[in-house]
PDB file of C-alpha atoms in Angstrom:
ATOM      1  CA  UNK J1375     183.293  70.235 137.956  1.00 90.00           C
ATOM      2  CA  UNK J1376     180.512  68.207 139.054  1.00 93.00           C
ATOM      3  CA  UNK J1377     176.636  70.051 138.795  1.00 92.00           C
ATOM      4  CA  UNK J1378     174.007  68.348 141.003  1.00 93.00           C
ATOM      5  CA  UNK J1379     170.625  68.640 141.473  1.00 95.00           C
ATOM      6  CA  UNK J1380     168.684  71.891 139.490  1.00 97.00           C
ATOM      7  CA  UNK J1381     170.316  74.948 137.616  1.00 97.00           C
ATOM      8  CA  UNK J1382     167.227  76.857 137.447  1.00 97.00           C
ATOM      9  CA  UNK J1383     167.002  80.770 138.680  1.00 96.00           C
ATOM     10  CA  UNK J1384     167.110  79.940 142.418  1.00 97.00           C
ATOM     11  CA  UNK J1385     170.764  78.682 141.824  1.00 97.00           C
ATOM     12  CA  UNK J1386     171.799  80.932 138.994  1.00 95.00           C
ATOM     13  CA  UNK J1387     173.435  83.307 141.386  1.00 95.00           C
ATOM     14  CA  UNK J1388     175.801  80.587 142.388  1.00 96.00           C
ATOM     15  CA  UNK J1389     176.620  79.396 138.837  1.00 95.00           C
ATOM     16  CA  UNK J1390     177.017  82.903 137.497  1.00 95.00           C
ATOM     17  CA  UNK J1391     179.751  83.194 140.526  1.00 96.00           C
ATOM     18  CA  UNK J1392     181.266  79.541 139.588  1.00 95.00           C
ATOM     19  CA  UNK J1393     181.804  80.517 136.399  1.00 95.00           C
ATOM     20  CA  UNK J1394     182.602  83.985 136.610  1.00 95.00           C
ATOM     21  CA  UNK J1395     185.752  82.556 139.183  1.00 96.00           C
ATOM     22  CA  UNK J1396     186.628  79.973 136.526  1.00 95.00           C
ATOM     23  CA  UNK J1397     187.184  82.939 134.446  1.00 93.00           C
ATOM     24  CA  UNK J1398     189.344  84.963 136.573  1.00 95.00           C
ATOM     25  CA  UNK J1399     191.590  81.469 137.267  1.00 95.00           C
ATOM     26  CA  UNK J1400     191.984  81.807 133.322  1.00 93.00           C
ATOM     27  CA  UNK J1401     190.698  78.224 133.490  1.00 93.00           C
ATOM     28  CA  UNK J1402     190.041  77.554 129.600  1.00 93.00           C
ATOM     29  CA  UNK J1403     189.352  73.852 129.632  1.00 93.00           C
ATOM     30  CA  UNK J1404     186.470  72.822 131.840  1.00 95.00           C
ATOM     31  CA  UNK J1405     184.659  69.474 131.940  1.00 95.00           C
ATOM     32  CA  UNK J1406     180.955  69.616 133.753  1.00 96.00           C
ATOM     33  CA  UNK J1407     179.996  66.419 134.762  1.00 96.00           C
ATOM     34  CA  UNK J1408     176.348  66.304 134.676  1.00 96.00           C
ATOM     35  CA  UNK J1409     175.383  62.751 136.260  1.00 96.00           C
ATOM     36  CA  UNK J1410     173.120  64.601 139.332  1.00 96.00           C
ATOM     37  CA  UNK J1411     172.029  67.139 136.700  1.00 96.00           C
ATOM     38  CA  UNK J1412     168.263  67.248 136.713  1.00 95.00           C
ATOM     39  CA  UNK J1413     166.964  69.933 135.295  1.00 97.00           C
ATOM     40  CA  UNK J1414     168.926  73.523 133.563  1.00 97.00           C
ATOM     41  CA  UNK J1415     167.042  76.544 132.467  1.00 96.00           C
ATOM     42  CA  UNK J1416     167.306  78.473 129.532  1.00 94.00           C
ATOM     43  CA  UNK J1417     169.457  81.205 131.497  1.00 94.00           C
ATOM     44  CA  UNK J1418     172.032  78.621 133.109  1.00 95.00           C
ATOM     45  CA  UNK J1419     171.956  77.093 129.104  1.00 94.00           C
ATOM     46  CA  UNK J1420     172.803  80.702 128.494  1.00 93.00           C
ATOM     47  CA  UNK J1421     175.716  81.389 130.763  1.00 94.00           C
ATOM     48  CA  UNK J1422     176.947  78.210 129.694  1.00 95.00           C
ATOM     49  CA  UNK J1423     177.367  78.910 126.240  1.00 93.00           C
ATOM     50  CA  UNK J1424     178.551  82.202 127.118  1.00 93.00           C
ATOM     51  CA  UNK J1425     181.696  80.538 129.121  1.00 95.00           C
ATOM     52  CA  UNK J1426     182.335  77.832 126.307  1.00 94.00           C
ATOM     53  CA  UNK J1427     182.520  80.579 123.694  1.00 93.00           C
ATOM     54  CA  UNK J1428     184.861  83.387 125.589  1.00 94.00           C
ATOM     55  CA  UNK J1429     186.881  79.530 126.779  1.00 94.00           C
ATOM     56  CA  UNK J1430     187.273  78.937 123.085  1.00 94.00           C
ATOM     57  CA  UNK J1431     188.167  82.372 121.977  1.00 94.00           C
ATOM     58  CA  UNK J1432     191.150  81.546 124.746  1.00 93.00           C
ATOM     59  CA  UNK J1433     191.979  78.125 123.010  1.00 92.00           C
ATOM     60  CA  UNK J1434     189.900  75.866 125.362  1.00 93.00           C
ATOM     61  CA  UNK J1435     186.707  74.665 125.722  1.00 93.00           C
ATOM     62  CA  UNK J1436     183.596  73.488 128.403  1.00 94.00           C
ATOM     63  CA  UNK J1437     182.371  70.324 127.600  1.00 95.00           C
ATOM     64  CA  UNK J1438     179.414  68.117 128.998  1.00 96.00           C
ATOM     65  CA  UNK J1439     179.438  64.993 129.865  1.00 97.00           C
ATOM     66  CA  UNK J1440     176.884  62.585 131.208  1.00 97.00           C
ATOM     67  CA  UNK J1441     173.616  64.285 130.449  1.00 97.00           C
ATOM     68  CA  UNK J1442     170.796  62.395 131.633  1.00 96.00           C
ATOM     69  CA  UNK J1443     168.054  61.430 128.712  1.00 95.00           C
ATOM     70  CA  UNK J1444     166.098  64.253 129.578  1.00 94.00           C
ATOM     71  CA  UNK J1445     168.234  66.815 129.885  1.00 95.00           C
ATOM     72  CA  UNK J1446     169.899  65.473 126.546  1.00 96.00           C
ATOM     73  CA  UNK J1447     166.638  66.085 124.923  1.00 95.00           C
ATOM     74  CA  UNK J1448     166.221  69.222 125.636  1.00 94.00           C
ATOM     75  CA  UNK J1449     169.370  70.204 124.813  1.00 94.00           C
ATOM     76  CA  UNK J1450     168.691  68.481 121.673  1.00 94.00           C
ATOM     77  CA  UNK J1451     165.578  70.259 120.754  1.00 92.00           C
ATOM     78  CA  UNK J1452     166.438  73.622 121.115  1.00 90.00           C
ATOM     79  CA  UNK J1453     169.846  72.721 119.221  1.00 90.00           C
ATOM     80  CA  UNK J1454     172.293  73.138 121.746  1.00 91.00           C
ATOM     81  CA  UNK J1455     173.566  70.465 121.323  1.00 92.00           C
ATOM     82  CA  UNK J1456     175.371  71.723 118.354  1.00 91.00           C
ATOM     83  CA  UNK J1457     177.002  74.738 120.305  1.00 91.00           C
ATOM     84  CA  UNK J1458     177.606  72.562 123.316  1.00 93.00           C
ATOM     85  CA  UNK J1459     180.029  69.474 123.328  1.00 94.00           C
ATOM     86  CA  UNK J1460     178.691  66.723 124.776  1.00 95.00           C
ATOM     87  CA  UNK J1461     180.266  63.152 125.254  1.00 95.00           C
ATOM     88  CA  UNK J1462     178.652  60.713 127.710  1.00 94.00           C
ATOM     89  CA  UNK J1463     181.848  60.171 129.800  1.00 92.00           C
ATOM     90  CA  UNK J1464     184.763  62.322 130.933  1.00 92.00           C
ATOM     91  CA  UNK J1465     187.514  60.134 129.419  1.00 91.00           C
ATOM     92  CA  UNK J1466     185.967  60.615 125.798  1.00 91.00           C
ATOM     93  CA  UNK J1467     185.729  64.830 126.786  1.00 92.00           C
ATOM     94  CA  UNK J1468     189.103  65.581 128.477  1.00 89.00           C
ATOM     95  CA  UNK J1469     190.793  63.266 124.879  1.00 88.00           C
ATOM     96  CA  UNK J1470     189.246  65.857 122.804  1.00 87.00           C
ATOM     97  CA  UNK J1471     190.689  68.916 124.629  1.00 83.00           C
ATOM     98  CA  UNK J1472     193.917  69.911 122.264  1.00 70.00           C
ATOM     99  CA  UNK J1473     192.465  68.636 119.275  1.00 64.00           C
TER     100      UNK J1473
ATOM    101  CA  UNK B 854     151.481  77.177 150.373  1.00 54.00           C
ATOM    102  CA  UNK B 855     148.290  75.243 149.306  1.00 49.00           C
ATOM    103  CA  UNK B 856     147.924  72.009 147.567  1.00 49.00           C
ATOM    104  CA  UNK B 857     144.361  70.682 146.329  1.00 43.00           C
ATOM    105  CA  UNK B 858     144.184  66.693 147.505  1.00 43.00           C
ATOM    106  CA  UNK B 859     144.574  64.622 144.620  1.00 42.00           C
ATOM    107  CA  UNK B 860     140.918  64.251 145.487  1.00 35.00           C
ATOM    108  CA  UNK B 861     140.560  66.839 143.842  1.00 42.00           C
ATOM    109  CA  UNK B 862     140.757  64.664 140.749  1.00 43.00           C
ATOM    110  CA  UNK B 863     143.458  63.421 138.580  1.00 63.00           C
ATOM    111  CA  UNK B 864     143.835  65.807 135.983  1.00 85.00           C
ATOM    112  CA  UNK B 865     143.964  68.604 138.089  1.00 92.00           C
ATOM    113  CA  UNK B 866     146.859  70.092 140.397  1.00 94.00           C
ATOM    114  CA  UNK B 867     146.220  73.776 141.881  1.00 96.00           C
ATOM    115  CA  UNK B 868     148.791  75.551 143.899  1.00 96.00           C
ATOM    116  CA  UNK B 869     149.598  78.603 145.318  1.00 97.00           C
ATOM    117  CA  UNK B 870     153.282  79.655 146.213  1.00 96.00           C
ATOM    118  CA  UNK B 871     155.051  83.052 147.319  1.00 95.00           C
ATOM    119  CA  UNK B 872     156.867  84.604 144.348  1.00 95.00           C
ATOM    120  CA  UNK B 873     160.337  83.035 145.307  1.00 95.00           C
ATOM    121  CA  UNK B 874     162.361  81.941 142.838  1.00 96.00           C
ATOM    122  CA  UNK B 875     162.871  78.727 145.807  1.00 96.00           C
ATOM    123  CA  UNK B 876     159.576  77.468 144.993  1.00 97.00           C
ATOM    124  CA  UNK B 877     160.848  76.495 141.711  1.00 98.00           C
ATOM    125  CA  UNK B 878     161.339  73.365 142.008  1.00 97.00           C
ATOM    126  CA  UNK B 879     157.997  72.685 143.502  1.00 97.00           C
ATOM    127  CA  UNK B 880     156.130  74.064 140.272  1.00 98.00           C
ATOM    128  CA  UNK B 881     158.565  71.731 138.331  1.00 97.00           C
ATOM    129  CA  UNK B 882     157.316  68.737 140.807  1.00 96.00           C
ATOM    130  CA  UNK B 883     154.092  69.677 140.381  1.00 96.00           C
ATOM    131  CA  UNK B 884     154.110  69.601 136.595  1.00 96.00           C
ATOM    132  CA  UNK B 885     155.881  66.556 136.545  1.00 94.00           C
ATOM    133  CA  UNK B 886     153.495  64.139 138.730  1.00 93.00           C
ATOM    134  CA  UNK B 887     150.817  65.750 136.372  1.00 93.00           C
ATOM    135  CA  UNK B 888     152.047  64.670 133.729  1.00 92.00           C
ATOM    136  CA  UNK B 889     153.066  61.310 135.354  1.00 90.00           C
ATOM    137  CA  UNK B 890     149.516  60.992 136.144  1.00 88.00           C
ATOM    138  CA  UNK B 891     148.453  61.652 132.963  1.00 86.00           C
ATOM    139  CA  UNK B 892     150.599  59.366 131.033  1.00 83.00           C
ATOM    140  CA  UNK B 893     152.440  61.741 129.309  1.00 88.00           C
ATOM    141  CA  UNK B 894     155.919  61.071 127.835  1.00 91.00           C
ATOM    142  CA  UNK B 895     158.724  61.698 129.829  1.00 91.00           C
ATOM    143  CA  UNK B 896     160.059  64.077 127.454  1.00 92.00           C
ATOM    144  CA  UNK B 897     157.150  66.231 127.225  1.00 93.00           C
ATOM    145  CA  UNK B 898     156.615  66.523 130.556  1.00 94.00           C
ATOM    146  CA  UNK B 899     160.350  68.509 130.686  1.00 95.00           C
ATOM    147  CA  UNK B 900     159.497  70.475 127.958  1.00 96.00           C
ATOM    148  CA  UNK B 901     156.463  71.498 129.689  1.00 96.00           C
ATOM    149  CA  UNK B 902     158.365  71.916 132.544  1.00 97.00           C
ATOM    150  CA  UNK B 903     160.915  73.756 131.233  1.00 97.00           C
ATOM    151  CA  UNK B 904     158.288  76.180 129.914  1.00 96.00           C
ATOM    152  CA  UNK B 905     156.029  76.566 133.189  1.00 97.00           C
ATOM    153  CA  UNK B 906     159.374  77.339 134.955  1.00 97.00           C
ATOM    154  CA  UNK B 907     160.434  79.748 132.634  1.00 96.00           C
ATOM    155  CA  UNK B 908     157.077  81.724 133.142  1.00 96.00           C
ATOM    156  CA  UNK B 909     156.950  81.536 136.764  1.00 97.00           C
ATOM    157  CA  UNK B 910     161.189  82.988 137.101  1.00 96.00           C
ATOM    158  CA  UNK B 911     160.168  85.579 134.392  1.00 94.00           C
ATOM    159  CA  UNK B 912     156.890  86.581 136.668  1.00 95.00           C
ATOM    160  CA  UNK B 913     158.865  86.103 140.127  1.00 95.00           C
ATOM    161  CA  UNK B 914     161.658  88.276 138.982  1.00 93.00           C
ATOM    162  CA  UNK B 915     158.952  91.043 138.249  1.00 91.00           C
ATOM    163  CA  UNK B 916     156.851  90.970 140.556  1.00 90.00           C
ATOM    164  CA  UNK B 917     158.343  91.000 143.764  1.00 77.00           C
ATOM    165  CA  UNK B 918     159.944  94.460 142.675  1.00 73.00           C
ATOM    166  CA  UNK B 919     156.092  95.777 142.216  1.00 69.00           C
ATOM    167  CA  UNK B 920     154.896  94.888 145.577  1.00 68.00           C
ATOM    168  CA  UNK B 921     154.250  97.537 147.755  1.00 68.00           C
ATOM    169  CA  UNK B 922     154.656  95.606 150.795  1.00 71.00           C
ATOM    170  CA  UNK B 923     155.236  91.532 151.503  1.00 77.00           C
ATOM    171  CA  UNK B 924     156.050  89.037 149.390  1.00 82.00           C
ATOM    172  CA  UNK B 925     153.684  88.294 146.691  1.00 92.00           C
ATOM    173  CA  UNK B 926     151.984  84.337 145.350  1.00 93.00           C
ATOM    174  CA  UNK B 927     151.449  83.097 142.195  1.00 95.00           C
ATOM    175  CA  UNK B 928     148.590  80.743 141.956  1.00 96.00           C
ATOM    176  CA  UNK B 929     149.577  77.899 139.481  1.00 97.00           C
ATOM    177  CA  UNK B 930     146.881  75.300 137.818  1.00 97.00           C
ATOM    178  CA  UNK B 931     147.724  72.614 135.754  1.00 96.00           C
ATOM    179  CA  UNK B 932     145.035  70.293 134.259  1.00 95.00           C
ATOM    180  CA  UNK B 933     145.026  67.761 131.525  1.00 93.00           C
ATOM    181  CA  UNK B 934     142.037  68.698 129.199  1.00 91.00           C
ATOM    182  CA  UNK B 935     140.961  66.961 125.942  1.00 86.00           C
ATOM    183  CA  UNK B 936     144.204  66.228 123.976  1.00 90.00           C
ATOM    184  CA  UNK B 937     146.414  69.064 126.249  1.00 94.00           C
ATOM    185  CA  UNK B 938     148.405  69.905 129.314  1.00 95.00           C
ATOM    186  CA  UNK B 939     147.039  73.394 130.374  1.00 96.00           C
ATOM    187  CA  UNK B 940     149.587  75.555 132.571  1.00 97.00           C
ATOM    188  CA  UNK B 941     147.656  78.679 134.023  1.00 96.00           C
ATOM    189  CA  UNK B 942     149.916  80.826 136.313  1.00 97.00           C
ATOM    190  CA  UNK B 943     148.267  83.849 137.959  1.00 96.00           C
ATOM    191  CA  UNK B 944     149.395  86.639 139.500  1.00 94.00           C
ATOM    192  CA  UNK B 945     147.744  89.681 141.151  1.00 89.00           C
ATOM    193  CA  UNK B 946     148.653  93.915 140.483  1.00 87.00           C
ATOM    194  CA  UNK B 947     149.533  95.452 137.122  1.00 87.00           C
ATOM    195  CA  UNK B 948     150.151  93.771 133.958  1.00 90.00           C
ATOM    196  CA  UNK B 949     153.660  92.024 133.281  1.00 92.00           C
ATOM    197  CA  UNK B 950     155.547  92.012 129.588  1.00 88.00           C
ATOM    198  CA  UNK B 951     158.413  90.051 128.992  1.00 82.00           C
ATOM    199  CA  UNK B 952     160.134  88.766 125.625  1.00 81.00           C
ATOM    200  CA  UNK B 953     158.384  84.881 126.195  1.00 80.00           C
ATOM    201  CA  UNK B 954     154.520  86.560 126.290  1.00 79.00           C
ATOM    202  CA  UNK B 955     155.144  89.329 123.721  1.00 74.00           C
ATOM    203  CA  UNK B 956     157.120  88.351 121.229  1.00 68.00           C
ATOM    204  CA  UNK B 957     155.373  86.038 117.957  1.00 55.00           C
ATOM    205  CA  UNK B 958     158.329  85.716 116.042  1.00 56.00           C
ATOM    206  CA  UNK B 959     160.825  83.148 117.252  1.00 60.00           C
ATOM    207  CA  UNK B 960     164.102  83.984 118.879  1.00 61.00           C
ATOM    208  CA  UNK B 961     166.909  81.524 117.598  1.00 67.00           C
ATOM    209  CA  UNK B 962     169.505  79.640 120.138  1.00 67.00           C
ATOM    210  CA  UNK B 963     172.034  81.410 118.921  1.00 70.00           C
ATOM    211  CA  UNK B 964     170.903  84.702 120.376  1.00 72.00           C
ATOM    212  CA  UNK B 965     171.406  83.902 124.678  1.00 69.00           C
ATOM    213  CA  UNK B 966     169.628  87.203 125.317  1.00 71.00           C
ATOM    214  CA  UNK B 967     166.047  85.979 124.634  1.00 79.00           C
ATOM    215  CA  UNK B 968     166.368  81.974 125.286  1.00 86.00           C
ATOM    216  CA  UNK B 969     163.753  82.260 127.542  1.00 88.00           C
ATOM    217  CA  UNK B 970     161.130  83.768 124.818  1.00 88.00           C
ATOM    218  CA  UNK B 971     162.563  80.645 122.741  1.00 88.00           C
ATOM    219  CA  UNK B 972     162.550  77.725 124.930  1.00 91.00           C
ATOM    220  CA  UNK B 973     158.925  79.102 125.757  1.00 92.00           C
ATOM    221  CA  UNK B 974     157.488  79.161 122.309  1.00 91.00           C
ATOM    222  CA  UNK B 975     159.917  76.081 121.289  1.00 91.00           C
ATOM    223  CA  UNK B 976     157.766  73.908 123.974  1.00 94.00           C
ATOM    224  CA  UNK B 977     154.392  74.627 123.691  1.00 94.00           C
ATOM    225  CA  UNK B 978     151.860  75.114 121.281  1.00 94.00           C
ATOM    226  CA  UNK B 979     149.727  78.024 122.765  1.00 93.00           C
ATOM    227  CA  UNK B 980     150.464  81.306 124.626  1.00 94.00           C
ATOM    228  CA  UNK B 981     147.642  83.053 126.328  1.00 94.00           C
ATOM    229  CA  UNK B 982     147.752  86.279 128.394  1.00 94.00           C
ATOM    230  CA  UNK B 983     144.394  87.429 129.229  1.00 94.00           C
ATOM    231  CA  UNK B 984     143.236  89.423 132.207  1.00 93.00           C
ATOM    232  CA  UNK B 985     139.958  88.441 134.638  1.00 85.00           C
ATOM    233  CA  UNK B 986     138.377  90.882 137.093  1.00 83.00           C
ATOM    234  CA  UNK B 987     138.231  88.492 139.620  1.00 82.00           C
ATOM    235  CA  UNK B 988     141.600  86.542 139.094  1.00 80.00           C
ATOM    236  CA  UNK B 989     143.770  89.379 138.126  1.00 90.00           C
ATOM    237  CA  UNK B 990     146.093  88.221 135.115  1.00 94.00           C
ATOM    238  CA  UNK B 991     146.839  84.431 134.077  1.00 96.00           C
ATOM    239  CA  UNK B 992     149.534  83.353 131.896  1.00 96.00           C
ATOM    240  CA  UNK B 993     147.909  80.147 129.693  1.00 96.00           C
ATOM    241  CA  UNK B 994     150.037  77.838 127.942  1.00 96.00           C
ATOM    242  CA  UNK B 995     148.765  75.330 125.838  1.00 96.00           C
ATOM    243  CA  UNK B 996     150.662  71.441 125.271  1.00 96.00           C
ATOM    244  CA  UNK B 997     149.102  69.068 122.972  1.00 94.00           C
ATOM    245  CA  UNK B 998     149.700  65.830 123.987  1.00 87.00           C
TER     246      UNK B 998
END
């Protein structure tokens, strides 16, 4: 799933519904690319985490990949980064799903 | 919407915008060609970002339930001042709490309820909500730079 441009409360709506469909399709091992990603708020961070938890609890995962600098550092500061898996391409993401 | 000319000097970006979560992204432009102006990291200038957003959705989402009638503005100032980034957001009718401007202690990122109270105190150094007669309230945070 590709995210472009801002997740910030304007589109929240939209990724709340994204996600919420993912769920009902039982879809368990997502990959977000984030290449047009520029900027995520704390409540998109939130719903994120929220899907990559109740995807592992099913035996699969959400997974980042691509985070720009900034966005990395972010999610590096407030520690996310350790809830969140992040790889910086899909290939290296979609290897680890299984393992 | 109003926008002070850069004219206006440098350090200084003033603007007013309805309390729509769409003008988002304009408050996040805004603080970012500040800080561009202002040589400030690129780094910072997300985190300051992040935290101006934060304020303004938490403010948006509150106050357009209060008003009686229209849609109501938040007037946003940004200014570089000796050593900081200063964020002042005001906004007009009764006094508005939320987690971010109330709480001291620290949420953690483990608990998604109250990331926005944590990415707020996470990113800058200084809260300030303080009430003026003639401005109404103004949300003041603080970045050292």
């Amino acid at each position: 799933m590709h995210l472009d441009g801002a997740l910030d409360a304007y589109s929240f709506p939209r990724l709340e519904a994204t996600l919420r469909g993912l769920r009902e399709e039982n879809r368990n091992n997502v990959v977000l690319d984030c290449a047009g990603l520029d900027y995520i708020s704390s409540a998109s961070l939130g719903a994120l985490i929220g899907f990559a938890r109740r995807a592992r609890e099913n035996g699969g995962d959400m997974k980042l990949v691509k985070l720009s600098p900034k966005i990395y550092n972010i999610v590096e500061l407030l520690g996310f980064h350790k809830i969140l898996e992040i790889y910086p391409d899909l290939e290296s993401a979609v290897k680890t799903f299984g393992s | 919407m109003q926008e002070k000319a850069k004219s206006a000097g440098p350090d200084r970006i003033s603007l007013q915008i309805p309390a729509r979560y769409s003008y988002l992204r304009i408050v996040r432009q805004a603080v970012g060609d500040l800080c561009a102006q202002t040589c400030v990291s690129e780094f910072k200038a997300a985190q300051l970002e992040m935290a101006v957003d934060e304020i303004c959705a938490e403010l948006i989402g509150k106050l357009r339930p209060q008003a009686e009638s229209g849609t109501p503005s938040l007037h946003i100032v940004l200014r570089r001042e000796a050593g900081e980034i200063v964020g002042e957001i005001f906004y007009g009718g009764q006094k508005i709490e939320f987690p971010a401007l109330t709480e001291v202690k620290q949420a953690s990122p483990e608990d998604t309820d109250r990331l926005g109270s944590y990415v707020v105190h996470r990113f800058v150094d200084r809260i300030e909500h303080v009430n003026d007669p003639e401005s109404g309230w103004t949300v003041r945070l603080h970045k050292a730079i």
